XYZ file of C-alpha atoms in Angstrom:
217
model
C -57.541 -18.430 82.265
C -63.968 -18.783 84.372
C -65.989 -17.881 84.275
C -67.559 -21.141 85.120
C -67.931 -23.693 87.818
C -71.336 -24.558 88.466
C -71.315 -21.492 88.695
C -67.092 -20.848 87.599
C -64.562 -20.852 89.969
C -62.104 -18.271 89.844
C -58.533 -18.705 88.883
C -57.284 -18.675 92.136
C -59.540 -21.301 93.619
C -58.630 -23.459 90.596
C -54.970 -23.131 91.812
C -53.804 -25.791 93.776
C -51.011 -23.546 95.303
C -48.793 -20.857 94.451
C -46.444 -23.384 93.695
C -48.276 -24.920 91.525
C -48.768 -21.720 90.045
C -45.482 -21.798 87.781
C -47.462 -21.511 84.725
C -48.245 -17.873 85.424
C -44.706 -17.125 84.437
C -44.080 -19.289 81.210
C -47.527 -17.530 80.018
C -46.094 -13.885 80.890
C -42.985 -14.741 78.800
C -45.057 -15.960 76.355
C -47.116 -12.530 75.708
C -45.648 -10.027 73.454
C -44.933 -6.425 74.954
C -47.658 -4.323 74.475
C -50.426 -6.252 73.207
C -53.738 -6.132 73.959
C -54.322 -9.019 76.336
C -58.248 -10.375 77.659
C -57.575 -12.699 80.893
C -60.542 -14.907 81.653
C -61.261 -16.093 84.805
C -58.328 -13.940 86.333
C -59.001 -14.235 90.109
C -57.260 -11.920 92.329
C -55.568 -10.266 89.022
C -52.253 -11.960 90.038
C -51.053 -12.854 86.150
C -53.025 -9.524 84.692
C -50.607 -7.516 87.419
C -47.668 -9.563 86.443
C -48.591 -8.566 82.734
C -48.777 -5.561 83.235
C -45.741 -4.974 84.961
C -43.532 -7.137 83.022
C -44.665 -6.944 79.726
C -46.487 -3.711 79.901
C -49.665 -4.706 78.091
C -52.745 -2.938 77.512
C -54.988 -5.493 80.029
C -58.548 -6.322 80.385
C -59.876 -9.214 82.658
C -63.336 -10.842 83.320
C -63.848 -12.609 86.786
C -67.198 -14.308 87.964
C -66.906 -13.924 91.800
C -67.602 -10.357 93.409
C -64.497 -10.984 95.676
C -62.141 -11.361 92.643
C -63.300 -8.500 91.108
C -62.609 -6.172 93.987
C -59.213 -7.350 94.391
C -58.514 -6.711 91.048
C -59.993 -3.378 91.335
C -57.771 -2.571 94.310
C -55.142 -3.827 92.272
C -55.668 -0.483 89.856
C -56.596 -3.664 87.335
C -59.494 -2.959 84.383
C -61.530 -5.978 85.462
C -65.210 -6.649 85.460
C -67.968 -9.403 86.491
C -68.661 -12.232 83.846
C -69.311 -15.582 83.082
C -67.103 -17.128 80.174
C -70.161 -19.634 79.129
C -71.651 -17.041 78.408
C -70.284 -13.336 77.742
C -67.781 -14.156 75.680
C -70.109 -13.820 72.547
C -70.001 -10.031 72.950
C -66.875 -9.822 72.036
C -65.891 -9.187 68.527
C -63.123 -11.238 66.567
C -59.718 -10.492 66.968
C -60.557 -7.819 69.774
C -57.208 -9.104 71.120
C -53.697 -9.826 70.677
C -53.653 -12.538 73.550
C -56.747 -13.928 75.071
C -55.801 -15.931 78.273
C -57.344 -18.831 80.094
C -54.896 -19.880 83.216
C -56.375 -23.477 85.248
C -60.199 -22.795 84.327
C -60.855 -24.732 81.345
C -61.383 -28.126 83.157
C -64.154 -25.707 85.067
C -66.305 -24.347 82.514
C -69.279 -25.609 81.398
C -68.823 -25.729 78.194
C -65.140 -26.005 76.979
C -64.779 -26.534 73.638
C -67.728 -23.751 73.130
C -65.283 -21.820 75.603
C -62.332 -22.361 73.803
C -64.125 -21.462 70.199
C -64.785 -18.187 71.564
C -61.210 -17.480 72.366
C -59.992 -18.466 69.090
C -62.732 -16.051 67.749
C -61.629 -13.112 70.033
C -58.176 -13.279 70.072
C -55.351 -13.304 67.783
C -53.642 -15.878 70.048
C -55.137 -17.890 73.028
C -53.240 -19.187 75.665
C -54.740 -21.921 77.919
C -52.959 -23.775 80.844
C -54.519 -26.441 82.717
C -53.447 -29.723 84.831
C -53.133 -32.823 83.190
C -55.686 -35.493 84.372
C -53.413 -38.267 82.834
C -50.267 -37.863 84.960
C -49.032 -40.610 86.435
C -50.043 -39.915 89.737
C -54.133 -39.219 88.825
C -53.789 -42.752 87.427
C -52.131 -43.974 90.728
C -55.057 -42.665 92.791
C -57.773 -44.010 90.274
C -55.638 -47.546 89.217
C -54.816 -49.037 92.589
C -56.460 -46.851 95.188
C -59.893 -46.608 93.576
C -60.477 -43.179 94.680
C -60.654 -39.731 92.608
C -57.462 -37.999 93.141
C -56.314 -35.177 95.829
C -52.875 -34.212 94.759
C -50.506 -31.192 95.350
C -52.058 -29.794 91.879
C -55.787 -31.232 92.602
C -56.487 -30.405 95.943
C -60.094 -30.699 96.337
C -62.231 -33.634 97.011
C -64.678 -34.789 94.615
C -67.775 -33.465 96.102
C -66.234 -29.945 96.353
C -64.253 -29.531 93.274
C -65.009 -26.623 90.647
C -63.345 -28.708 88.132
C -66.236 -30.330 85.932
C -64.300 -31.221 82.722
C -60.707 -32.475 83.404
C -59.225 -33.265 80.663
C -55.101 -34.784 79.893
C -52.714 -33.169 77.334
C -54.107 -35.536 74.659
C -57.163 -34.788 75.165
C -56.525 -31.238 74.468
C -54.701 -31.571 71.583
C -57.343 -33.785 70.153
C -60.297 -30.680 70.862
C -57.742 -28.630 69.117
C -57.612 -30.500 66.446
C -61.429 -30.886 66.168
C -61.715 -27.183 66.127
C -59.060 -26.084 63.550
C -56.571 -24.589 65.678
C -52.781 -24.232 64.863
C -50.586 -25.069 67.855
C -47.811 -22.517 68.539
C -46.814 -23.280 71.032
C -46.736 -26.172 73.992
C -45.683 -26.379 77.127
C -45.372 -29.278 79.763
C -44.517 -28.931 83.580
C -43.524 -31.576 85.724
C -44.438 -32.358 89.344
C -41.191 -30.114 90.419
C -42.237 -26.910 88.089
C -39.620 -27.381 85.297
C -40.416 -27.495 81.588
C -40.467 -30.876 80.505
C -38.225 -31.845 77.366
C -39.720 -30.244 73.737
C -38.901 -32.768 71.645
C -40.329 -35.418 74.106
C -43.185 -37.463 72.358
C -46.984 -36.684 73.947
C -47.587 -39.933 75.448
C -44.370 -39.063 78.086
C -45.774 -35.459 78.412
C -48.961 -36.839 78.814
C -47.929 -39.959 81.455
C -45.253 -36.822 83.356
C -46.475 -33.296 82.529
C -48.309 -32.294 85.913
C -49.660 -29.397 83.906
C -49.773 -27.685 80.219
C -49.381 -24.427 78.631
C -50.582 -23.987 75.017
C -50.879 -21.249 72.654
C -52.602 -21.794 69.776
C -54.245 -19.251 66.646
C -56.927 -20.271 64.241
């Protein structure tokens, strides 16, 4: 998925880790061969390379920070400078097949706004983010008192880019609110593997460490 910290952070520094970074593979699998594909917020260009190369797509990404763009530009990646608050409006509907938004909603400024937009410009968006309600965030807020610093959170809370978190209800709720058809859903657990589908929310919601959507107006 920013096109927006205060200002965005980039996908990258939203990552906790490369392991935490298994979503970058369910969302490749989860693009169709050759479609026109928008990643927002893409960092270093690591998941529009991996499109690219594996599904053979017809890429474009927007990064805010001068340092992602030039990687991605090294990378042989179409990629240019932007702010997902506010440059998505210049897009026109259904410019893509897949608009992506990989661990950057929970840092823009304005989400559901954000999340409008890629409904608008894309035929499908895909969104992953982590969950805020997994067991272990309510661990660190319940009994220690403290915001959390986990293997998928790893920033303090004075230094975070994430402004917004949000859990896997809560996004299904803003869904909801704006219209959108769910396709798709996704939950990963603290060891990377997809969690059960026919699992009810609350246990994605109380285990998923993070969550892949797709959804379509």
């Amino acid at each position: 998925m920013t096109v927006a910290d205060a200002p965005v952070p980039t996908t990258e520094t939203v990552a906790a880790s490369a392991s935490a970074r298994v979503d970058l593979d369910l969302i490749a699998d989860l693009v169709t061969p050759g479609s026109r594909v928008l990643d927002i917020g893409c960092g270093d260009g690591a998941l529009l390379d991996l499109l690219e190369r594996r599904r053979q797509v017809d890429g474009r990404g927007v990064e805010l920070s001068q340092v992602g763009v030039n990687e991605c530009v090294a990378r042989g990646l179409s990629v240019i400078q932007g702010d997902a608050d506010r440059d998505l409006v210049h897009y026109p509907d259904d410019a893509f097949d897949f608009v992506i938004l990989s661990q950057t909603i929970q840092a823009t400024r304005n989400p559901k706004t954000v999340l409008s937009e890629l409904l608008r410009i894309g035929r499908h968006a895909i969104i992953s983010f982590p969950n805020f309600g997994h067991w272990s965030i309510r661990y660190w807020l319940g009994l220690r008192g403290q915001m959390p610093v986990t293997s998928n959170l790893t920033h303090a809370w004075y230094d975070t880019p994430n402004i917004h978190f949000c859990t896997i209800r809560d996004f299904i709720a803003l869904a909801e609110e704006l219209g959108a058809t769910v396709e798709t859903a996704i939950a990963i657990n603290a060891t990377g593997q997809k969690m059960g589908m026919k699992m009810p929310w609350w246990f994605w919601n109380l285990f998923g460490q993070q969550a892949v959507f797709v959804l379509r107006r």
